[in-house]
Amino acid sequence: KAVVNLDNSVVDLETLQALYENRAQSDELEKIEKHSKASKEKENAKSLDKPEQFLYELSLIPNFSERVFCILFQSTFSESICSIRRKLELLQKLCEVCCVLRKGIMQVLGLVLAFGNYMNGGNRTRGQADGFGLDILPKLKDVKSSDNSRSLLSYIVSYYLRNFDEDAGKEQCIFPLPDPQDLFQASQMKFEDFQKDLRKMKKDLRACETEAAKVYQLSLEEHLQPFKDSMEQF
């Protein structure tokens, strides 16, 4: 009744997931039904063990597999979509912030290039470079002064504040780069993963439509609601 009536207060979604994953497959169910039928025709026949009896009774729920697949997919759909949306919104926000702070970003990266070229001035392969790979940025803190008292990173920051930031030390002073935590999260994102997740959701949505149609077609009228209304609205 809980499954047919979509009553999660009796059987919660986590339990439903476990039941769905452990349901009898068609070949297993065929053997169970065959044994059950044979035991009725024979006296003193061995009855089903509790696990098999449970799986058999589970299979008696009208369209159990199809119903539960749809219920579980519906329960996770919104969360999955929101997760992807949040990541894309963070990425969009970062792009917009970078456009607003473009001047400050260009100045900071320009200082990294200028100081790098100065330090590598006598090196034919590395000196007077036109650019650098972003992978060197985390290494700036490891380049120390001759007395080991400060890093190249701290020198670049202090130079920027002294020579470029007119609001340094004032309340209106803003950080010239996006929030580091946002940058880190965005750096972990891959469009391939978004596409993979969306392809799976599209595939599961089609499967949900197919499974729901089976329930509409095969269920008795008394077992159609509230499943039919819930799925059509979804």
JSON list of C-alpha atoms in Angstrom, two decimals:
[
{"chain": "A", "resi": 1, "resn": "LYS", "atom": "CA", "xyz": [0.00, 0.00, 0.00]},
{"chain": "A", "resi": 2, "resn": "ALA", "atom": "CA", "xyz": [2.84, 2.39, 0.81]},
{"chain": "A", "resi": 3, "resn": "VAL", "atom": "CA", "xyz": [4.41, 1.87, -2.62]},
{"chain": "A", "resi": 4, "resn": "VAL", "atom": "CA", "xyz": [1.12, 2.12, -4.49]},
{"chain": "A", "resi": 5, "resn": "ASN", "atom": "CA", "xyz": [0.01, 5.19, -2.52]},
{"chain": "A", "resi": 6, "resn": "LEU", "atom": "CA", "xyz": [3.44, 6.91, -2.67]},
{"chain": "A", "resi": 7, "resn": "ASP", "atom": "CA", "xyz": [3.51, 7.05, 1.13]},
{"chain": "A", "resi": 8, "resn": "ASN", "atom": "CA", "xyz": [7.11, 7.83, 2.13]},
{"chain": "A", "resi": 9, "resn": "SER", "atom": "CA", "xyz": [6.18, 8.00, 5.81]},
{"chain": "A", "resi": 10, "resn": "VAL", "atom": "CA", "xyz": [5.82, 4.20, 5.84]},
{"chain": "A", "resi": 11, "resn": "VAL", "atom": "CA", "xyz": [8.63, 3.28, 3.46]},
{"chain": "A", "resi": 12, "resn": "ASP", "atom": "CA", "xyz": [11.19, 6.06, 3.14]},
{"chain": "A", "resi": 13, "resn": "LEU", "atom": "CA", "xyz": [13.19, 6.66, -0.04]},
{"chain": "A", "resi": 14, "resn": "GLU", "atom": "CA", "xyz": [16.37, 5.13, 1.37]},
{"chain": "A", "resi": 15, "resn": "THR", "atom": "CA", "xyz": [14.54, 1.90, 2.20]},
{"chain": "A", "resi": 16, "resn": "LEU", "atom": "CA", "xyz": [12.83, 1.99, -1.17]},
{"chain": "A", "resi": 17, "resn": "GLN", "atom": "CA", "xyz": [16.22, 2.29, -2.87]},
{"chain": "A", "resi": 18, "resn": "ALA", "atom": "CA", "xyz": [17.49, -0.76, -0.96]},
{"chain": "A", "resi": 19, "resn": "LEU", "atom": "CA", "xyz": [14.37, -2.76, -1.87]},
{"chain": "A", "resi": 20, "resn": "TYR", "atom": "CA", "xyz": [14.74, -1.78, -5.53]},
{"chain": "A", "resi": 21, "resn": "GLU", "atom": "CA", "xyz": [18.42, -2.76, -5.65]},
{"chain": "A", "resi": 22, "resn": "ASN", "atom": "CA", "xyz": [17.72, -6.13, -3.99]},
{"chain": "A", "resi": 23, "resn": "ARG", "atom": "CA", "xyz": [14.56, -7.02, -5.90]},
{"chain": "A", "resi": 24, "resn": "ALA", "atom": "CA", "xyz": [14.47, -10.41, -7.58]},
{"chain": "A", "resi": 25, "resn": "GLN", "atom": "CA", "xyz": [15.62, -10.42, -11.18]},
{"chain": "A", "resi": 26, "resn": "SER", "atom": "CA", "xyz": [13.45, -12.15, -13.80]},
{"chain": "A", "resi": 27, "resn": "ASP", "atom": "CA", "xyz": [15.45, -15.41, -13.79]},
{"chain": "A", "resi": 28, "resn": "GLU", "atom": "CA", "xyz": [15.49, -15.54, -9.97]},
{"chain": "A", "resi": 29, "resn": "LEU", "atom": "CA", "xyz": [11.78, -14.80, -9.78]},
{"chain": "A", "resi": 30, "resn": "GLU", "atom": "CA", "xyz": [11.06, -17.51, -12.33]},
{"chain": "A", "resi": 31, "resn": "LYS", "atom": "CA", "xyz": [12.84, -20.10, -10.14]},
{"chain": "A", "resi": 32, "resn": "ILE", "atom": "CA", "xyz": [11.06, -18.88, -7.00]},
{"chain": "A", "resi": 33, "resn": "GLU", "atom": "CA", "xyz": [7.64, -19.05, -8.66]},
{"chain": "A", "resi": 34, "resn": "LYS", "atom": "CA", "xyz": [8.42, -22.48, -10.08]},
{"chain": "A", "resi": 35, "resn": "HIS", "atom": "CA", "xyz": [9.41, -23.79, -6.65]},
{"chain": "A", "resi": 36, "resn": "SER", "atom": "CA", "xyz": [6.38, -22.19, -5.01]},
{"chain": "A", "resi": 37, "resn": "LYS", "atom": "CA", "xyz": [4.04, -23.78, -7.55]},
{"chain": "A", "resi": 38, "resn": "ALA", "atom": "CA", "xyz": [5.70, -27.18, -7.22]},
{"chain": "A", "resi": 39, "resn": "SER", "atom": "CA", "xyz": [5.55, -27.09, -3.43]},
{"chain": "A", "resi": 40, "resn": "LYS", "atom": "CA", "xyz": [1.77, -26.57, -3.55]},
{"chain": "A", "resi": 41, "resn": "GLU", "atom": "CA", "xyz": [1.36, -29.68, -5.66]},
{"chain": "A", "resi": 42, "resn": "LYS", "atom": "CA", "xyz": [3.45, -31.89, -3.38]},
{"chain": "A", "resi": 43, "resn": "GLU", "atom": "CA", "xyz": [2.83, -32.90, 0.19]},
{"chain": "A", "resi": 44, "resn": "ASN", "atom": "CA", "xyz": [5.63, -32.22, 2.70]},
{"chain": "A", "resi": 45, "resn": "ALA", "atom": "CA", "xyz": [7.42, -30.07, 0.11]},
{"chain": "A", "resi": 46, "resn": "LYS", "atom": "CA", "xyz": [10.00, -27.68, 1.49]},
{"chain": "A", "resi": 47, "resn": "SER", "atom": "CA", "xyz": [8.63, -24.14, 1.68]},
{"chain": "A", "resi": 48, "resn": "LEU", "atom": "CA", "xyz": [10.49, -21.04, 0.55]},
{"chain": "A", "resi": 49, "resn": "ASP", "atom": "CA", "xyz": [13.12, -19.60, 2.88]},
{"chain": "A", "resi": 50, "resn": "LYS", "atom": "CA", "xyz": [12.34, -16.15, 4.29]},
{"chain": "A", "resi": 51, "resn": "PRO", "atom": "CA", "xyz": [14.54, -14.20, 1.81]},
{"chain": "A", "resi": 52, "resn": "GLU", "atom": "CA", "xyz": [12.94, -15.92, -1.18]},
{"chain": "A", "resi": 53, "resn": "GLN", "atom": "CA", "xyz": [9.48, -15.56, 0.34]},
{"chain": "A", "resi": 54, "resn": "PHE", "atom": "CA", "xyz": [10.12, -11.84, 0.84]},
{"chain": "A", "resi": 55, "resn": "LEU", "atom": "CA", "xyz": [11.28, -11.38, -2.78]},
{"chain": "A", "resi": 56, "resn": "TYR", "atom": "CA", "xyz": [8.23, -13.26, -3.99]},
{"chain": "A", "resi": 57, "resn": "GLU", "atom": "CA", "xyz": [5.85, -11.08, -1.99]},
{"chain": "A", "resi": 58, "resn": "LEU", "atom": "CA", "xyz": [7.67, -7.98, -3.20]},
{"chain": "A", "resi": 59, "resn": "SER", "atom": "CA", "xyz": [7.00, -9.07, -6.77]},
{"chain": "A", "resi": 60, "resn": "LEU", "atom": "CA", "xyz": [3.26, -9.18, -6.02]},
{"chain": "A", "resi": 61, "resn": "ILE", "atom": "CA", "xyz": [3.15, -5.39, -5.61]},
{"chain": "A", "resi": 62, "resn": "PRO", "atom": "CA", "xyz": [1.61, -4.13, -8.88]},
{"chain": "A", "resi": 63, "resn": "ASN", "atom": "CA", "xyz": [4.47, -3.12, -11.22]},
{"chain": "A", "resi": 64, "resn": "PHE", "atom": "CA", "xyz": [6.86, -2.75, -8.29]},
{"chain": "A", "resi": 65, "resn": "SER", "atom": "CA", "xyz": [10.04, -2.32, -10.35]},
{"chain": "A", "resi": 66, "resn": "GLU", "atom": "CA", "xyz": [8.58, 0.26, -12.74]},
{"chain": "A", "resi": 67, "resn": "ARG", "atom": "CA", "xyz": [6.89, 2.25, -9.96]},
{"chain": "A", "resi": 68, "resn": "VAL", "atom": "CA", "xyz": [9.94, 2.43, -7.73]},
{"chain": "A", "resi": 69, "resn": "PHE", "atom": "CA", "xyz": [12.26, 3.39, -10.60]},
{"chain": "A", "resi": 70, "resn": "CYS", "atom": "CA", "xyz": [10.02, 6.38, -11.36]},
{"chain": "A", "resi": 71, "resn": "ILE", "atom": "CA", "xyz": [9.61, 7.35, -7.70]},
{"chain": "A", "resi": 72, "resn": "LEU", "atom": "CA", "xyz": [13.37, 7.28, -7.05]},
{"chain": "A", "resi": 73, "resn": "PHE", "atom": "CA", "xyz": [14.19, 9.20, -10.23]},
{"chain": "A", "resi": 74, "resn": "GLN", "atom": "CA", "xyz": [11.59, 11.85, -9.42]},
{"chain": "A", "resi": 75, "resn": "SER", "atom": "CA", "xyz": [13.01, 12.24, -5.90]},
{"chain": "A", "resi": 76, "resn": "THR", "atom": "CA", "xyz": [16.58, 12.93, -7.11]},
{"chain": "A", "resi": 77, "resn": "PHE", "atom": "CA", "xyz": [15.86, 14.88, -10.31]},
{"chain": "A", "resi": 78, "resn": "SER", "atom": "CA", "xyz": [15.52, 18.37, -8.80]},
{"chain": "A", "resi": 79, "resn": "GLU", "atom": "CA", "xyz": [18.59, 17.96, -6.60]},
{"chain": "A", "resi": 80, "resn": "SER", "atom": "CA", "xyz": [20.69, 16.78, -9.56]},
{"chain": "A", "resi": 81, "resn": "ILE", "atom": "CA", "xyz": [19.56, 19.68, -11.77]},
{"chain": "A", "resi": 82, "resn": "CYS", "atom": "CA", "xyz": [20.18, 22.19, -8.95]},
{"chain": "A", "resi": 83, "resn": "SER", "atom": "CA", "xyz": [23.68, 20.81, -8.39]},
{"chain": "A", "resi": 84, "resn": "ILE", "atom": "CA", "xyz": [24.62, 21.33, -12.05]},
{"chain": "A", "resi": 85, "resn": "ARG", "atom": "CA", "xyz": [22.96, 24.77, -12.09]},
{"chain": "A", "resi": 86, "resn": "ARG", "atom": "CA", "xyz": [24.87, 25.90, -8.98]},
{"chain": "A", "resi": 87, "resn": "LYS", "atom": "CA", "xyz": [28.20, 24.94, -10.57]},
{"chain": "A", "resi": 88, "resn": "LEU", "atom": "CA", "xyz": [27.39, 26.72, -13.83]},
{"chain": "A", "resi": 89, "resn": "GLU", "atom": "CA", "xyz": [26.20, 29.82, -11.98]},
{"chain": "A", "resi": 90, "resn": "LEU", "atom": "CA", "xyz": [29.48, 29.89, -10.03]},
{"chain": "A", "resi": 91, "resn": "LEU", "atom": "CA", "xyz": [31.39, 29.64, -13.31]},
{"chain": "A", "resi": 92, "resn": "GLN", "atom": "CA", "xyz": [29.30, 32.44, -14.84]},
{"chain": "A", "resi": 93, "resn": "LYS", "atom": "CA", "xyz": [29.77, 34.59, -11.74]},
{"chain": "A", "resi": 94, "resn": "LEU", "atom": "CA", "xyz": [33.54, 34.12, -11.95]},
{"chain": "A", "resi": 95, "resn": "CYS", "atom": "CA", "xyz": [33.58, 35.13, -15.61]},
{"chain": "A", "resi": 96, "resn": "GLU", "atom": "CA", "xyz": [31.58, 38.27, -14.78]},
{"chain": "A", "resi": 97, "resn": "VAL", "atom": "CA", "xyz": [33.84, 39.12, -11.81]},
{"chain": "A", "resi": 98, "resn": "CYS", "atom": "CA", "xyz": [36.93, 38.69, -14.00]},
{"chain": "A", "resi": 99, "resn": "CYS", "atom": "CA", "xyz": [35.44, 41.12, -16.53]},
{"chain": "A", "resi": 100, "resn": "VAL", "atom": "CA", "xyz": [34.74, 43.71, -13.79]},
{"chain": "A", "resi": 101, "resn": "LEU", "atom": "CA", "xyz": [38.17, 43.25, -12.20]},
{"chain": "A", "resi": 102, "resn": "ARG", "atom": "CA", "xyz": [39.98, 42.81, -15.52]},
{"chain": "A", "resi": 103, "resn": "LYS", "atom": "CA", "xyz": [42.31, 45.78, -15.00]},
{"chain": "A", "resi": 104, "resn": "GLY", "atom": "CA", "xyz": [43.49, 44.56, -11.61]},
{"chain": "A", "resi": 105, "resn": "ILE", "atom": "CA", "xyz": [43.96, 41.02, -12.87]},
{"chain": "A", "resi": 106, "resn": "MET", "atom": "CA", "xyz": [45.99, 42.22, -15.87]},
{"chain": "A", "resi": 107, "resn": "GLN", "atom": "CA", "xyz": [48.18, 44.33, -13.59]},
{"chain": "A", "resi": 108, "resn": "VAL", "atom": "CA", "xyz": [48.88, 41.46, -11.18]},
{"chain": "A", "resi": 109, "resn": "LEU", "atom": "CA", "xyz": [49.69, 39.03, -14.00]},
{"chain": "A", "resi": 110, "resn": "GLY", "atom": "CA", "xyz": [51.78, 41.75, -15.67]},
{"chain": "A", "resi": 111, "resn": "LEU", "atom": "CA", "xyz": [53.87, 42.07, -12.51]},
{"chain": "A", "resi": 112, "resn": "VAL", "atom": "CA", "xyz": [54.41, 38.30, -12.39]},
{"chain": "A", "resi": 113, "resn": "LEU", "atom": "CA", "xyz": [55.65, 38.40, -16.00]},
{"chain": "A", "resi": 114, "resn": "ALA", "atom": "CA", "xyz": [57.84, 41.49, -15.48]},
{"chain": "A", "resi": 115, "resn": "PHE", "atom": "CA", "xyz": [59.54, 40.18, -12.31]},
{"chain": "A", "resi": 116, "resn": "GLY", "atom": "CA", "xyz": [59.96, 36.74, -13.87]},
{"chain": "A", "resi": 117, "resn": "ASN", "atom": "CA", "xyz": [61.66, 38.26, -16.90]},
{"chain": "A", "resi": 118, "resn": "TYR", "atom": "CA", "xyz": [63.89, 40.38, -14.66]},
{"chain": "A", "resi": 119, "resn": "MET", "atom": "CA", "xyz": [64.95, 37.37, -12.59]},
{"chain": "A", "resi": 120, "resn": "ASN", "atom": "CA", "xyz": [65.59, 35.30, -15.72]},
{"chain": "A", "resi": 121, "resn": "GLY", "atom": "CA", "xyz": [67.27, 38.15, -17.61]},
{"chain": "A", "resi": 122, "resn": "GLY", "atom": "CA", "xyz": [70.51, 36.27, -18.17]},
{"chain": "A", "resi": 123, "resn": "ASN", "atom": "CA", "xyz": [68.79, 33.08, -19.27]},
{"chain": "A", "resi": 124, "resn": "ARG", "atom": "CA", "xyz": [68.37, 32.84, -23.06]},
{"chain": "A", "resi": 125, "resn": "THR", "atom": "CA", "xyz": [65.59, 30.23, -22.92]},
{"chain": "A", "resi": 126, "resn": "ARG", "atom": "CA", "xyz": [63.57, 31.68, -20.05]},
{"chain": "A", "resi": 127, "resn": "GLY", "atom": "CA", "xyz": [64.40, 35.39, -20.06]},
{"chain": "A", "resi": 128, "resn": "GLN", "atom": "CA", "xyz": [62.20, 38.01, -21.79]},
{"chain": "A", "resi": 129, "resn": "ALA", "atom": "CA", "xyz": [59.27, 35.62, -22.18]},
{"chain": "A", "resi": 130, "resn": "ASP", "atom": "CA", "xyz": [56.04, 36.85, -23.77]},
{"chain": "A", "resi": 131, "resn": "GLY", "atom": "CA", "xyz": [53.95, 34.94, -21.25]},
{"chain": "A", "resi": 132, "resn": "PHE", "atom": "CA", "xyz": [53.90, 32.13, -18.70]},
{"chain": "A", "resi": 133, "resn": "GLY", "atom": "CA", "xyz": [51.89, 29.06, -17.79]},
{"chain": "A", "resi": 134, "resn": "LEU", "atom": "CA", "xyz": [49.34, 29.41, -15.00]},
{"chain": "A", "resi": 135, "resn": "ASP", "atom": "CA", "xyz": [50.91, 26.42, -13.28]},
{"chain": "A", "resi": 136, "resn": "ILE", "atom": "CA", "xyz": [53.74, 28.66, -12.04]},
{"chain": "A", "resi": 137, "resn": "LEU", "atom": "CA", "xyz": [51.41, 30.81, -9.91]},
{"chain": "A", "resi": 138, "resn": "PRO", "atom": "CA", "xyz": [51.33, 28.43, -6.91]},
{"chain": "A", "resi": 139, "resn": "LYS", "atom": "CA", "xyz": [55.15, 28.32, -7.01]},
{"chain": "A", "resi": 140, "resn": "LEU", "atom": "CA", "xyz": [55.60, 32.08, -6.44]},
{"chain": "A", "resi": 141, "resn": "LYS", "atom": "CA", "xyz": [55.48, 31.56, -2.68]},
{"chain": "A", "resi": 142, "resn": "ASP", "atom": "CA", "xyz": [58.39, 29.10, -2.92]},
{"chain": "A", "resi": 143, "resn": "VAL", "atom": "CA", "xyz": [60.78, 31.65, -4.54]},
{"chain": "A", "resi": 144, "resn": "LYS", "atom": "CA", "xyz": [62.57, 33.32, -1.62]},
{"chain": "A", "resi": 145, "resn": "SER", "atom": "CA", "xyz": [64.76, 36.42, -1.27]},
{"chain": "A", "resi": 146, "resn": "SER", "atom": "CA", "xyz": [68.51, 35.97, -0.68]},
{"chain": "A", "resi": 147, "resn": "ASP", "atom": "CA", "xyz": [68.06, 36.35, 3.08]},
{"chain": "A", "resi": 148, "resn": "ASN", "atom": "CA", "xyz": [65.00, 34.05, 2.99]},
{"chain": "A", "resi": 149, "resn": "SER", "atom": "CA", "xyz": [62.89, 36.73, 4.72]},
{"chain": "A", "resi": 150, "resn": "ARG", "atom": "CA", "xyz": [60.14, 37.04, 2.09]},
{"chain": "A", "resi": 151, "resn": "SER", "atom": "CA", "xyz": [58.75, 35.30, -0.97]},
{"chain": "A", "resi": 152, "resn": "LEU", "atom": "CA", "xyz": [58.27, 36.54, -4.51]},
{"chain": "A", "resi": 153, "resn": "LEU", "atom": "CA", "xyz": [54.53, 36.33, -3.91]},
{"chain": "A", "resi": 154, "resn": "SER", "atom": "CA", "xyz": [54.62, 38.73, -0.95]},
{"chain": "A", "resi": 155, "resn": "TYR", "atom": "CA", "xyz": [56.89, 41.11, -2.92]},
{"chain": "A", "resi": 156, "resn": "ILE", "atom": "CA", "xyz": [54.47, 41.20, -5.86]},
{"chain": "A", "resi": 157, "resn": "VAL", "atom": "CA", "xyz": [51.54, 41.88, -3.51]},
{"chain": "A", "resi": 158, "resn": "SER", "atom": "CA", "xyz": [53.34, 44.74, -1.70]},
{"chain": "A", "resi": 159, "resn": "TYR", "atom": "CA", "xyz": [54.52, 46.21, -5.04]},
{"chain": "A", "resi": 160, "resn": "TYR", "atom": "CA", "xyz": [50.97, 46.13, -6.41]},
{"chain": "A", "resi": 161, "resn": "LEU", "atom": "CA", "xyz": [49.61, 47.86, -3.30]},
{"chain": "A", "resi": 162, "resn": "ARG", "atom": "CA", "xyz": [52.29, 50.57, -3.38]},
{"chain": "A", "resi": 163, "resn": "ASN", "atom": "CA", "xyz": [52.21, 51.34, -7.09]},
{"chain": "A", "resi": 164, "resn": "PHE", "atom": "CA", "xyz": [48.83, 50.34, -8.54]},
{"chain": "A", "resi": 165, "resn": "ASP", "atom": "CA", "xyz": [46.11, 50.30, -5.88]},
{"chain": "A", "resi": 166, "resn": "GLU", "atom": "CA", "xyz": [45.07, 53.88, -5.14]},
{"chain": "A", "resi": 167, "resn": "ASP", "atom": "CA", "xyz": [42.67, 52.68, -2.44]},
{"chain": "A", "resi": 168, "resn": "ALA", "atom": "CA", "xyz": [45.19, 50.52, -0.57]},
{"chain": "A", "resi": 169, "resn": "GLY", "atom": "CA", "xyz": [44.55, 50.71, 3.16]},
{"chain": "A", "resi": 170, "resn": "LYS", "atom": "CA", "xyz": [41.14, 52.36, 2.68]},
{"chain": "A", "resi": 171, "resn": "GLU", "atom": "CA", "xyz": [37.67, 50.90, 3.22]},
{"chain": "A", "resi": 172, "resn": "GLN", "atom": "CA", "xyz": [36.86, 51.01, -0.49]},
{"chain": "A", "resi": 173, "resn": "CYS", "atom": "CA", "xyz": [39.91, 48.87, -1.34]},
{"chain": "A", "resi": 174, "resn": "ILE", "atom": "CA", "xyz": [38.85, 45.68, -3.13]},
{"chain": "A", "resi": 175, "resn": "PHE", "atom": "CA", "xyz": [40.68, 42.42, -3.70]},
{"chain": "A", "resi": 176, "resn": "PRO", "atom": "CA", "xyz": [41.80, 42.50, -7.38]},
{"chain": "A", "resi": 177, "resn": "LEU", "atom": "CA", "xyz": [41.16, 38.79, -7.96]},
{"chain": "A", "resi": 178, "resn": "PRO", "atom": "CA", "xyz": [38.06, 36.54, -7.63]},
{"chain": "A", "resi": 179, "resn": "ASP", "atom": "CA", "xyz": [37.47, 34.73, -4.33]},
{"chain": "A", "resi": 180, "resn": "PRO", "atom": "CA", "xyz": [40.16, 32.00, -4.04]},
{"chain": "A", "resi": 181, "resn": "GLN", "atom": "CA", "xyz": [37.64, 29.37, -2.89]},
{"chain": "A", "resi": 182, "resn": "ASP", "atom": "CA", "xyz": [35.41, 30.09, -5.91]},
{"chain": "A", "resi": 183, "resn": "LEU", "atom": "CA", "xyz": [38.45, 29.87, -8.18]},
{"chain": "A", "resi": 184, "resn": "PHE", "atom": "CA", "xyz": [39.44, 26.53, -6.67]},
{"chain": "A", "resi": 185, "resn": "GLN", "atom": "CA", "xyz": [35.93, 25.09, -7.11]},
{"chain": "A", "resi": 186, "resn": "ALA", "atom": "CA", "xyz": [35.76, 26.31, -10.71]},
{"chain": "A", "resi": 187, "resn": "SER", "atom": "CA", "xyz": [39.16, 24.81, -11.46]},
{"chain": "A", "resi": 188, "resn": "GLN", "atom": "CA", "xyz": [37.76, 21.36, -10.56]},
{"chain": "A", "resi": 189, "resn": "MET", "atom": "CA", "xyz": [34.90, 21.62, -13.06]},
{"chain": "A", "resi": 190, "resn": "LYS", "atom": "CA", "xyz": [34.93, 19.90, -16.42]},
{"chain": "A", "resi": 191, "resn": "PHE", "atom": "CA", "xyz": [32.37, 20.47, -19.15]},
{"chain": "A", "resi": 192, "resn": "GLU", "atom": "CA", "xyz": [32.75, 16.78, -20.05]},
{"chain": "A", "resi": 193, "resn": "ASP", "atom": "CA", "xyz": [31.38, 15.90, -16.59]},
{"chain": "A", "resi": 194, "resn": "PHE", "atom": "CA", "xyz": [28.39, 18.25, -17.06]},
{"chain": "A", "resi": 195, "resn": "GLN", "atom": "CA", "xyz": [27.64, 16.67, -20.43]},
{"chain": "A", "resi": 196, "resn": "LYS", "atom": "CA", "xyz": [28.00, 13.17, -18.97]},
{"chain": "A", "resi": 197, "resn": "ASP", "atom": "CA", "xyz": [25.63, 13.97, -16.08]},
{"chain": "A", "resi": 198, "resn": "LEU", "atom": "CA", "xyz": [23.07, 15.59, -18.39]},
{"chain": "A", "resi": 199, "resn": "ARG", "atom": "CA", "xyz": [23.20, 12.67, -20.84]},
{"chain": "A", "resi": 200, "resn": "LYS", "atom": "CA", "xyz": [22.52, 10.25, -17.97]},
{"chain": "A", "resi": 201, "resn": "MET", "atom": "CA", "xyz": [19.64, 12.37, -16.70]},
{"chain": "A", "resi": 202, "resn": "LYS", "atom": "CA", "xyz": [18.16, 12.54, -20.20]},
{"chain": "A", "resi": 203, "resn": "LYS", "atom": "CA", "xyz": [18.48, 8.77, -20.56]},
{"chain": "A", "resi": 204, "resn": "ASP", "atom": "CA", "xyz": [16.90, 8.16, -17.14]},
{"chain": "A", "resi": 205, "resn": "LEU", "atom": "CA", "xyz": [14.10, 10.63, -17.91]},
{"chain": "A", "resi": 206, "resn": "ARG", "atom": "CA", "xyz": [13.23, 8.70, -21.06]},
{"chain": "A", "resi": 207, "resn": "ALA", "atom": "CA", "xyz": [13.38, 5.45, -19.08]},
{"chain": "A", "resi": 208, "resn": "CYS", "atom": "CA", "xyz": [11.08, 7.00, -16.47]},
{"chain": "A", "resi": 209, "resn": "GLU", "atom": "CA", "xyz": [8.56, 7.90, -19.18]},
{"chain": "A", "resi": 210, "resn": "THR", "atom": "CA", "xyz": [8.72, 4.35, -20.51]},
{"chain": "A", "resi": 211, "resn": "GLU", "atom": "CA", "xyz": [8.34, 2.74, -17.08]},
{"chain": "A", "resi": 212, "resn": "ALA", "atom": "CA", "xyz": [5.47, 5.07, -16.15]},
{"chain": "A", "resi": 213, "resn": "ALA", "atom": "CA", "xyz": [3.68, 4.18, -19.39]},
{"chain": "A", "resi": 214, "resn": "LYS", "atom": "CA", "xyz": [3.95, 0.47, -18.45]},
{"chain": "A", "resi": 215, "resn": "VAL", "atom": "CA", "xyz": [2.31, 1.20, -15.10]},
{"chain": "A", "resi": 216, "resn": "TYR", "atom": "CA", "xyz": [-0.53, 3.13, -16.80]},
{"chain": "A", "resi": 217, "resn": "GLN", "atom": "CA", "xyz": [-1.06, 0.27, -19.24]},
{"chain": "A", "resi": 218, "resn": "LEU", "atom": "CA", "xyz": [-0.72, -2.75, -16.96]},
{"chain": "A", "resi": 219, "resn": "SER", "atom": "CA", "xyz": [-2.12, -1.57, -13.61]},
{"chain": "A", "resi": 220, "resn": "LEU", "atom": "CA", "xyz": [-5.68, -2.03, -12.50]},
{"chain": "A", "resi": 221, "resn": "GLU", "atom": "CA", "xyz": [-7.72, 1.17, -12.32]},
{"chain": "A", "resi": 222, "resn": "GLU", "atom": "CA", "xyz": [-7.67, 1.05, -8.51]},
{"chain": "A", "resi": 223, "resn": "HIS", "atom": "CA", "xyz": [-3.85, 1.03, -8.50]},
{"chain": "A", "resi": 224, "resn": "LEU", "atom": "CA", "xyz": [-3.29, 3.91, -10.94]},
{"chain": "A", "resi": 225, "resn": "GLN", "atom": "CA", "xyz": [-3.66, 6.82, -8.52]},
{"chain": "A", "resi": 226, "resn": "PRO", "atom": "CA", "xyz": [-1.95, 8.76, -7.07]},
{"chain": "A", "resi": 227, "resn": "PHE", "atom": "CA", "xyz": [0.98, 7.47, -9.18]},
{"chain": "A", "resi": 228, "resn": "LYS", "atom": "CA", "xyz": [-0.45, 8.59, -12.54]},
{"chain": "A", "resi": 229, "resn": "ASP", "atom": "CA", "xyz": [-1.20, 12.17, -11.47]},
{"chain": "A", "resi": 230, "resn": "SER", "atom": "CA", "xyz": [2.16, 12.52, -9.71]},
{"chain": "A", "resi": 231, "resn": "MET", "atom": "CA", "xyz": [4.17, 11.30, -12.71]},
{"chain": "A", "resi": 232, "resn": "GLU", "atom": "CA", "xyz": [2.21, 13.30, -15.29]},
{"chain": "A", "resi": 233, "resn": "GLN", "atom": "CA", "xyz": [2.72, 16.45, -13.22]},
{"chain": "A", "resi": 234, "resn": "PHE", "atom": "CA", "xyz": [6.44, 15.63, -12.86]}
]
